[in-house]
C-alpha cells in the first residue's frame, strides 16, 4: 500500500457511526498526516436539502477528537480542487460509490495535473446516516 504524505477526506459526519470511523481510519493508514473536512450546515443544506441532525460545531469537535485525524477543517464548498489549493494534499480519499461518475472523472484528470491521487474506499456495508435517519423516522 502506498504511503502518502498528506491525505484529505471530507464528509458531513452526521450521527457519527462506525462507517465514518472506518473511512477515517483506512485513510489515515495510507498517509502520514490526515486532514478531514467537515461540511458546514450551509453546504449540507445546499445539496441534501435538509439540516444535519448534529450541528456543525459539534460535528467538527467529534471528528477532531478522533485519534486518526491530524487536522479538521470546515468544508465550506463542495469544490475539492479549491480545498487542494489551500491544503496541498497529495491524496484525496473518497467513497467508492463516486468512482466513474462524471464529477470524479473530471476531478481525477484535474488532480493528475498537480500530482494528486484519488483513492476510493469501499463504504462499510449496512450503515449510513441516511439509513439511521430513515430507521428513526426522520
mmCIF file of N, CA, C and O in Angstrom, residues 5 17 24-25 43 50 67 71 86-87 100 111 132 134:
data_model
loop_
_atom_site.group_PDB
_atom_site.id
_atom_site.type_symbol
_atom_site.label_atom_id
_atom_site.label_comp_id
_atom_site.label_asym_id
_atom_site.label_seq_id
_atom_site.Cartn_x
_atom_site.Cartn_y
_atom_site.Cartn_z
ATOM 1 N N UNK A 5 2.001 11.525 1.864
ATOM 2 C CA UNK A 5 2.426 12.481 2.889
ATOM 3 C C UNK A 5 1.201 13.117 3.555
ATOM 4 O O UNK A 5 1.032 13.026 4.766
ATOM 5 N N UNK A 17 -20.896 7.429 13.057
ATOM 6 C CA UNK A 17 -21.099 5.993 13.211
ATOM 7 C C UNK A 17 -19.858 5.225 12.740
ATOM 8 O O UNK A 17 -18.886 5.821 12.268
ATOM 9 N N UNK A 24 -12.251 7.080 7.958
ATOM 10 C CA UNK A 24 -11.171 7.908 8.507
ATOM 11 C C UNK A 24 -9.962 7.042 8.856
ATOM 12 O O UNK A 24 -8.824 7.382 8.521
ATOM 13 N N UNK A 25 -10.176 5.908 9.509
ATOM 14 C CA UNK A 25 -9.074 5.013 9.892
ATOM 15 C C UNK A 25 -8.344 4.488 8.662
ATOM 16 O O UNK A 25 -7.114 4.492 8.595
ATOM 17 N N UNK A 43 -23.438 24.099 3.565
ATOM 18 C CA UNK A 43 -23.052 23.233 2.445
ATOM 19 C C UNK A 43 -23.981 22.031 2.385
ATOM 20 O O UNK A 43 -24.464 21.652 1.310
ATOM 21 N N UNK A 50 -31.608 19.400 3.534
ATOM 22 C CA UNK A 50 -32.048 19.304 4.931
ATOM 23 C C UNK A 50 -30.872 19.637 5.822
ATOM 24 O O UNK A 50 -29.712 19.529 5.416
ATOM 25 N N UNK A 67 -8.650 9.964 17.028
ATOM 26 C CA UNK A 67 -7.195 9.827 17.066
ATOM 27 C C UNK A 67 -6.551 9.696 15.694
ATOM 28 O O UNK A 67 -5.345 9.878 15.549
ATOM 29 N N UNK A 71 -5.819 16.976 11.521
ATOM 30 C CA UNK A 71 -6.352 18.340 11.430
ATOM 31 C C UNK A 71 -7.775 18.253 10.905
ATOM 32 O O UNK A 71 -8.058 17.468 10.000
ATOM 33 N N UNK A 86 -5.735 25.263 -1.021
ATOM 34 C CA UNK A 86 -5.422 25.763 0.322
ATOM 35 C C UNK A 86 -4.617 24.759 1.147
ATOM 36 O O UNK A 86 -3.743 25.140 1.912
ATOM 37 N N UNK A 87 -4.901 23.464 0.978
ATOM 38 C CA UNK A 87 -4.342 22.446 1.870
ATOM 39 C C UNK A 87 -3.158 21.671 1.287
ATOM 40 O O UNK A 87 -2.400 21.059 2.029
ATOM 41 N N UNK A 100 -15.984 6.713 -11.190
ATOM 42 C CA UNK A 100 -16.573 6.578 -12.520
ATOM 43 C C UNK A 100 -17.654 7.599 -12.840
ATOM 44 O O UNK A 100 -18.147 7.642 -13.959
ATOM 45 N N UNK A 111 -6.764 16.653 -10.847
ATOM 46 C CA UNK A 111 -5.796 16.356 -9.796
ATOM 47 C C UNK A 111 -4.533 15.700 -10.350
ATOM 48 O O UNK A 111 -3.439 15.920 -9.827
ATOM 49 N N UNK A 132 -29.745 5.491 9.170
ATOM 50 C CA UNK A 132 -30.092 5.782 10.560
ATOM 51 C C UNK A 132 -31.273 6.753 10.643
ATOM 52 O O UNK A 132 -32.169 6.578 11.458
ATOM 53 N N UNK A 134 -33.616 7.219 8.369
ATOM 54 C CA UNK A 134 -34.831 6.529 7.925
ATOM 55 C C UNK A 134 -35.333 5.561 8.989
ATOM 56 O O UNK A 134 -36.527 5.457 9.234
#
